[in-house]
PDB file of C-alpha atoms in Angstrom:
ATOM      1  CA  MET A   1      76.928  27.632   4.564  1.00 39.00           C
ATOM      2  CA  SER A   2      80.363  27.750   2.997  1.00 38.00           C
ATOM      3  CA  GLN A   3      80.908  28.934  -0.517  1.00 39.00           C
ATOM      4  CA  THR A   4      83.109  27.101  -2.937  1.00 39.00           C
ATOM      5  CA  ARG A   5      86.505  28.755  -2.994  1.00 42.00           C
ATOM      6  CA  GLY A   6      87.721  26.984  -6.050  1.00 46.00           C
ATOM      7  CA  GLU A   7      88.408  23.744  -7.729  1.00 45.00           C
ATOM      8  CA  ILE A   8      91.676  21.944  -7.857  1.00 42.00           C
ATOM      9  CA  GLU A   9      91.687  20.011 -11.082  1.00 40.00           C
ATOM     10  CA  GLY A  10      93.817  17.207 -12.320  1.00 42.00           C
ATOM     11  CA  VAL A  11      95.823  16.070  -9.359  1.00 49.00           C
ATOM     12  CA  THR A  12      97.498  13.146 -11.075  1.00 45.00           C
ATOM     13  CA  VAL A  13      98.271  10.100  -8.976  1.00 44.00           C
ATOM     14  CA  ASN A  14     100.523   7.446 -10.473  1.00 40.00           C
ATOM     15  CA  ALA A  15      99.739   4.664  -8.052  1.00 38.00           C
ATOM     16  CA  SER A  16      96.647   3.581  -6.254  1.00 35.00           C
ATOM     17  CA  CYS A  17      97.520   4.420  -2.691  1.00 39.00           C
ATOM     18  CA  CYS A  18      94.941   6.283  -0.883  1.00 41.00           C
ATOM     19  CA  GLY A  19      91.827   7.044  -2.725  1.00 39.00           C
ATOM     20  CA  TYR A  20      89.321   4.349  -2.147  1.00 33.00           C
ATOM     21  CA  ARG A  21      88.520   5.198   1.464  1.00 35.00           C
ATOM     22  CA  LEU A  22      88.559   8.977   1.153  1.00 34.00           C
ATOM     23  CA  ILE A  23      87.595   9.709  -2.429  1.00 38.00           C
ATOM     24  CA  LYS A  24      84.270   9.156  -4.125  1.00 34.00           C
ATOM     25  CA  ARG A  25      84.898   7.201  -7.317  1.00 35.00           C
ATOM     26  CA  LEU A  26      83.084   8.793 -10.232  1.00 35.00           C
ATOM     27  CA  GLY A  27      83.850   6.359 -12.967  1.00 39.00           C
ATOM     28  CA  ASP A  28      86.337   4.775 -15.239  1.00 41.00           C
ATOM     29  CA  VAL A  29      87.778   7.168 -17.833  1.00 41.00           C
ATOM     30  CA  SER A  30      89.751   5.240 -20.475  1.00 46.00           C
ATOM     31  CA  GLY A  31      90.860   2.752 -17.837  1.00 51.00           C
ATOM     32  CA  VAL A  32      92.060   5.440 -15.446  1.00 55.00           C
ATOM     33  CA  ASP A  33      90.137   6.043 -12.234  1.00 64.00           C
ATOM     34  CA  PHE A  34      88.683   9.519 -12.006  1.00 65.00           C
ATOM     35  CA  LYS A  35      87.751  10.553  -8.490  1.00 75.00           C
ATOM     36  CA  VAL A  36      86.545  13.633  -6.657  1.00 77.00           C
ATOM     37  CA  LYS A  37      87.391  14.633  -3.116  1.00 76.00           C
ATOM     38  CA  MET A  38      85.721  17.534  -1.360  1.00 80.00           C
ATOM     39  CA  MET A  39      87.755  19.281   1.330  1.00 79.00           C
ATOM     40  CA  GLN A  40      87.201  22.147   3.740  1.00 79.00           C
ATOM     41  CA  VAL A  41      90.079  24.626   3.860  1.00 76.00           C
ATOM     42  CA  ASP A  42      89.748  27.815   5.901  1.00 75.00           C
ATOM     43  CA  GLY A  43      85.976  27.332   5.946  1.00 77.00           C
ATOM     44  CA  LYS A  44      85.788  27.091   2.162  1.00 72.00           C
ATOM     45  CA  LYS A  45      84.864  24.071   0.083  1.00 77.00           C
ATOM     46  CA  ILE A  46      87.576  22.813  -2.244  1.00 77.00           C
ATOM     47  CA  LYS A  47      86.846  20.251  -4.922  1.00 76.00           C
ATOM     48  CA  MET A  48      89.764  18.091  -6.034  1.00 76.00           C
ATOM     49  CA  THR A  49      89.516  15.983  -9.155  1.00 74.00           C
ATOM     50  CA  ILE A  50      91.974  13.132  -9.229  1.00 75.00           C
ATOM     51  CA  TRP A  51      93.197  10.999 -12.124  1.00 69.00           C
ATOM     52  CA  ASP A  52      94.618   7.743 -10.816  1.00 66.00           C
ATOM     53  CA  THR A  53      96.661   5.691 -13.291  1.00 61.00           C
ATOM     54  CA  ALA A  54      97.619   3.116 -10.636  1.00 60.00           C
ATOM     55  CA  GLY A  55     101.163   3.176 -12.026  1.00 56.00           C
ATOM     56  CA  GLN A  56     100.211   0.983 -14.947  1.00 55.00           C
ATOM     57  CA  GLU A  57     102.442   1.128 -17.994  1.00 55.00           C
ATOM     58  CA  ARG A  58      99.502   0.831 -20.387  1.00 54.00           C
ATOM     59  CA  PHE A  59      98.351   4.334 -19.409  1.00 53.00           C
ATOM     60  CA  ARG A  60     101.592   6.032 -20.428  1.00 56.00           C
ATOM     61  CA  THR A  61     100.230   6.688 -23.917  1.00 58.00           C
ATOM     62  CA  LEU A  62      97.364   8.673 -22.385  1.00 56.00           C
ATOM     63  CA  THR A  63      99.451  10.816 -20.068  1.00 59.00           C
ATOM     64  CA  SER A  64      99.513  14.127 -21.886  1.00 67.00           C
ATOM     65  CA  SER A  65      95.774  14.609 -21.423  1.00 68.00           C
ATOM     66  CA  TYR A  66      96.019  13.848 -17.705  1.00 68.00           C
ATOM     67  CA  TYR A  67      98.903  16.183 -17.007  1.00 72.00           C
ATOM     68  CA  ARG A  68      97.459  19.104 -18.982  1.00 72.00           C
ATOM     69  CA  GLY A  69      95.857  21.510 -16.549  1.00 72.00           C
ATOM     70  CA  ALA A  70      97.094  19.678 -13.457  1.00 77.00           C
ATOM     71  CA  GLN A  71      97.941  21.856 -10.479  1.00 82.00           C
ATOM     72  CA  GLY A  72      99.346  19.058  -8.377  1.00 83.00           C
ATOM     73  CA  ILE A  73     101.007  15.756  -9.104  1.00 84.00           C
ATOM     74  CA  VAL A  74     101.385  12.984  -6.555  1.00 86.00           C
ATOM     75  CA  LEU A  75     103.910  10.230  -7.241  1.00 88.00           C
ATOM     76  CA  VAL A  76     103.406   7.169  -5.052  1.00 89.00           C
ATOM     77  CA  TYR A  77     105.800   4.309  -4.414  1.00 91.00           C
ATOM     78  CA  ASP A  78     105.555   1.226  -2.204  1.00 92.00           C
ATOM     79  CA  VAL A  79     108.091   1.371   0.670  1.00 96.00           C
ATOM     80  CA  ALA A  80     108.208  -2.453   0.608  1.00 96.00           C
ATOM     81  CA  ARG A  81     109.129  -2.639  -3.109  1.00 94.00           C
ATOM     82  CA  ARG A  82     112.358  -1.023  -4.270  1.00 96.00           C
ATOM     83  CA  ASP A  83     111.392  -1.276  -7.952  1.00 93.00           C
ATOM     84  CA  THR A  84     108.528   1.177  -7.418  1.00 91.00           C
ATOM     85  CA  PHE A  85     110.970   3.665  -5.885  1.00 94.00           C
ATOM     86  CA  GLU A  86     113.479   3.152  -8.691  1.00 93.00           C
ATOM     87  CA  ASN A  87     110.758   3.863 -11.282  1.00 90.00           C
ATOM     88  CA  LEU A  88     110.134   7.331  -9.848  1.00 92.00           C
ATOM     89  CA  ASP A  89     112.729   8.921 -12.138  1.00 92.00           C
ATOM     90  CA  LEU A  90     110.764   7.702 -15.169  1.00 87.00           C
ATOM     91  CA  TRP A  91     107.508   9.063 -13.789  1.00 84.00           C
ATOM     92  CA  LEU A  92     109.137  12.386 -12.957  1.00 88.00           C
ATOM     93  CA  GLN A  93     110.456  12.607 -16.529  1.00 87.00           C
ATOM     94  CA  GLU A  94     106.868  12.281 -17.725  1.00 82.00           C
ATOM     95  CA  VAL A  95     105.838  15.077 -15.387  1.00 81.00           C
ATOM     96  CA  GLU A  96     108.533  17.268 -16.908  1.00 84.00           C
ATOM     97  CA  VAL A  97     107.515  16.389 -20.477  1.00 83.00           C
ATOM     98  CA  TYR A  98     103.730  16.599 -20.191  1.00 79.00           C
ATOM     99  CA  SER A  99     102.821  18.978 -17.369  1.00 76.00           C
ATOM    100  CA  PRO A 100     102.652  22.778 -17.622  1.00 70.00           C
ATOM    101  CA  ALA A 101     106.059  24.502 -17.818  1.00 71.00           C
ATOM    102  CA  GLY A 102     107.926  21.219 -17.596  1.00 68.00           C
ATOM    103  CA  GLY A 103     106.560  20.465 -14.145  1.00 70.00           C
ATOM    104  CA  ARG A 104     107.748  23.746 -12.645  1.00 76.00           C
ATOM    105  CA  ASP A 105     104.215  25.134 -12.373  1.00 79.00           C
ATOM    106  CA  VAL A 106     102.692  22.266 -10.414  1.00 84.00           C
ATOM    107  CA  VAL A 107     102.905  21.139  -6.821  1.00 88.00           C
ATOM    108  CA  LYS A 108     104.714  17.805  -6.705  1.00 90.00           C
ATOM    109  CA  LEU A 109     104.377  15.420  -3.782  1.00 91.00           C
ATOM    110  CA  LEU A 110     106.141  12.101  -3.253  1.00 94.00           C
ATOM    111  CA  VAL A 111     104.226   9.579  -1.143  1.00 93.00           C
ATOM    112  CA  GLY A 112     105.835   6.519   0.405  1.00 95.00           C
ATOM    113  CA  ASN A 113     102.887   4.174   0.827  1.00 93.00           C
ATOM    114  CA  LYS A 114     102.390   0.905   2.729  1.00 94.00           C
ATOM    115  CA  ILE A 115     104.363   1.968   5.796  1.00 96.00           C
ATOM    116  CA  ASP A 116     102.465  -0.769   7.649  1.00 95.00           C
ATOM    117  CA  LYS A 117     104.708  -3.300   5.843  1.00 96.00           C
ATOM    118  CA  GLU A 118     108.379  -4.112   6.271  1.00 97.00           C
ATOM    119  CA  ARG A 119     110.211  -1.466   4.304  1.00 96.00           C
ATOM    120  CA  VAL A 120     113.082  -1.801   1.870  1.00 98.00           C
ATOM    121  CA  VAL A 121     113.212   1.931   1.061  1.00 97.00           C
ATOM    122  CA  SER A 122     114.173   4.067   4.048  1.00 98.00           C
ATOM    123  CA  ARG A 123     112.325   7.259   4.877  1.00 98.00           C
ATOM    124  CA  ARG A 124     115.593   9.186   4.718  1.00 98.00           C
ATOM    125  CA  GLU A 125     116.432   7.890   1.234  1.00 98.00           C
ATOM    126  CA  ALA A 126     112.992   8.908  -0.032  1.00 98.00           C
ATOM    127  CA  GLU A 127     113.119  12.302   1.695  1.00 98.00           C
ATOM    128  CA  ASP A 128     116.527  12.975   0.149  1.00 98.00           C
ATOM    129  CA  TRP A 129     115.261  11.991  -3.306  1.00 98.00           C
ATOM    130  CA  ALA A 130     112.164  14.189  -2.965  1.00 97.00           C
ATOM    131  CA  ARG A 131     114.220  17.143  -1.726  1.00 97.00           C
ATOM    132  CA  SER A 132     116.668  16.784  -4.628  1.00 97.00           C
ATOM    133  CA  LYS A 133     113.719  16.987  -7.052  1.00 95.00           C
ATOM    134  CA  GLY A 134     112.011  19.910  -5.315  1.00 93.00           C
ATOM    135  CA  MET A 135     109.126  17.763  -4.127  1.00 94.00           C
ATOM    136  CA  LEU A 136     107.172  17.566  -0.898  1.00 94.00           C
ATOM    137  CA  PHE A 137     107.274  14.232   0.938  1.00 96.00           C
ATOM    138  CA  VAL A 138     104.733  12.284   3.007  1.00 95.00           C
ATOM    139  CA  GLU A 139     104.452   8.663   4.110  1.00 96.00           C
ATOM    140  CA  SER A 140     101.153   6.838   4.356  1.00 93.00           C
ATOM    141  CA  SER A 141      99.349   3.552   4.730  1.00 91.00           C
ATOM    142  CA  ALA A 142      96.106   3.082   2.841  1.00 84.00           C
ATOM    143  CA  LYS A 143      95.468  -0.014   4.975  1.00 87.00           C
ATOM    144  CA  THR A 144      95.685   1.767   8.343  1.00 89.00           C
ATOM    145  CA  LYS A 145      94.733   5.230   6.967  1.00 88.00           C
ATOM    146  CA  ILE A 146      97.871   6.774   8.467  1.00 91.00           C
ATOM    147  CA  GLY A 147      98.962   9.868   6.555  1.00 90.00           C
ATOM    148  CA  ILE A 148      96.212   9.681   3.938  1.00 85.00           C
ATOM    149  CA  GLN A 149      94.552  12.964   4.848  1.00 85.00           C
ATOM    150  CA  GLN A 150      97.989  14.589   5.033  1.00 88.00           C
ATOM    151  CA  VAL A 151      98.591  13.687   1.369  1.00 86.00           C
ATOM    152  CA  PHE A 152      95.609  15.757   0.285  1.00 84.00           C
ATOM    153  CA  ASN A 153      96.203  18.515   2.827  1.00 85.00           C
ATOM    154  CA  GLU A 154      99.804  19.033   1.676  1.00 86.00           C
ATOM    155  CA  VAL A 155      98.860  19.294  -1.990  1.00 85.00           C
ATOM    156  CA  VAL A 156      95.863  21.580  -1.418  1.00 84.00           C
ATOM    157  CA  GLN A 157      97.718  23.910   0.955  1.00 85.00           C
ATOM    158  CA  LYS A 158     100.632  24.351  -1.452  1.00 87.00           C
ATOM    159  CA  ILE A 159      98.306  24.972  -4.392  1.00 82.00           C
ATOM    160  CA  LEU A 160      96.332  27.548  -2.413  1.00 82.00           C
ATOM    161  CA  GLU A 161      99.573  29.294  -1.412  1.00 84.00           C
ATOM    162  CA  ASN A 162     100.135  29.982  -5.119  1.00 80.00           C
ATOM    163  CA  PRO A 163      96.943  31.468  -6.628  1.00 72.00           C
ATOM    164  CA  ALA A 164      98.516  31.397 -10.103  1.00 74.00           C
ATOM    165  CA  LEU A 165      98.159  27.605  -9.980  1.00 71.00           C
ATOM    166  CA  LEU A 166      94.385  27.941  -9.737  1.00 65.00           C
ATOM    167  CA  SER A 167      94.366  29.608 -13.150  1.00 63.00           C
ATOM    168  CA  ASN A 168      96.283  26.734 -14.796  1.00 53.00           C
ATOM    169  CA  THR A 169      93.113  25.106 -16.046  1.00 49.00           C
ATOM    170  CA  ALA A 170      91.060  26.287 -18.982  1.00 39.00           C
ATOM    171  CA  PRO A 171      87.532  27.606 -18.365  1.00 36.00           C
ATOM    172  CA  ARG A 172      85.013  24.800 -18.245  1.00 39.00           C
ATOM    173  CA  SER A 173      82.659  24.677 -21.186  1.00 35.00           C
ATOM    174  CA  ARG A 174      79.077  23.542 -21.081  1.00 35.00           C
ATOM    175  CA  GLY A 175      79.186  19.770 -20.944  1.00 38.00           C
ATOM    176  CA  ARG A 176      77.884  16.698 -19.190  1.00 38.00           C
ATOM    177  CA  LYS A 177      78.773  15.582 -15.728  1.00 40.00           C
ATOM    178  CA  LEU A 178      79.383  11.897 -15.245  1.00 42.00           C
ATOM    179  CA  ASP A 179      75.929  11.637 -13.689  1.00 43.00           C
ATOM    180  CA  GLY A 180      74.448  12.622 -17.083  1.00 44.00           C
ATOM    181  CA  LYS A 181      73.102  16.041 -16.032  1.00 45.00           C
ATOM    182  CA  ALA A 182      73.991  19.144 -18.024  1.00 44.00           C
ATOM    183  CA  GLU A 183      76.618  21.326 -16.446  1.00 42.00           C
ATOM    184  CA  LYS A 184      76.282  25.105 -16.209  1.00 44.00           C
ATOM    185  CA  SER A 185      78.941  27.065 -18.028  1.00 39.00           C
ATOM    186  CA  GLY A 186      81.013  29.564 -16.182  1.00 40.00           C
ATOM    187  CA  GLY A 187      81.370  28.417 -12.573  1.00 41.00           C
ATOM    188  CA  GLY A 188      84.971  27.384 -12.299  1.00 40.00           C
ATOM    189  CA  SER A 189      87.687  25.743 -14.218  1.00 37.00           C
ATOM    190  CA  GLY A 190      88.178  22.248 -15.462  1.00 37.00           C
ATOM    191  CA  CYS A 191      90.227  19.835 -17.426  1.00 34.00           C
ATOM    192  CA  CYS A 192      87.509  17.681 -18.953  1.00 32.00           C
TER     193      CYS A 192
END
């Protein structure tokens, strides 16, 4: 039986792209989906907690609490809608304002979603933008499941390559899980 290697907390997703098929939805936290995904990496269990704002403007006032303690941030745009790509600069500014060390101490991944549709944003344009911002880049389709696992793999691998990122979250205090059961203190780190 594998032991838990660690927890990756607070991967912030700004658009609903991938989660519903691969991530267990835990509940609605202030209108933002909070999900957990368990992964196996090098025979170890990794628990990712994901805050999904679905790119909605109304959540911008809540952002500081979602970025605090994040080790990875995934920005998602729709390849068939140029406006979602053009809004990436605004989202990246928020990353720089609210995340640890102005976004320098988090893994950042750009995801071009809906590649099953006719695109208006080329892969090359998005790759160039991501490279210029120091971000990883992946394309996906939530509909066909292409590239979805790669999104999570890329983020987890990069976080694990930098053990300092795993210490970015504060120690978890005794609290309540969303299932209502008391949580033991000590075992890991957390953002909630």
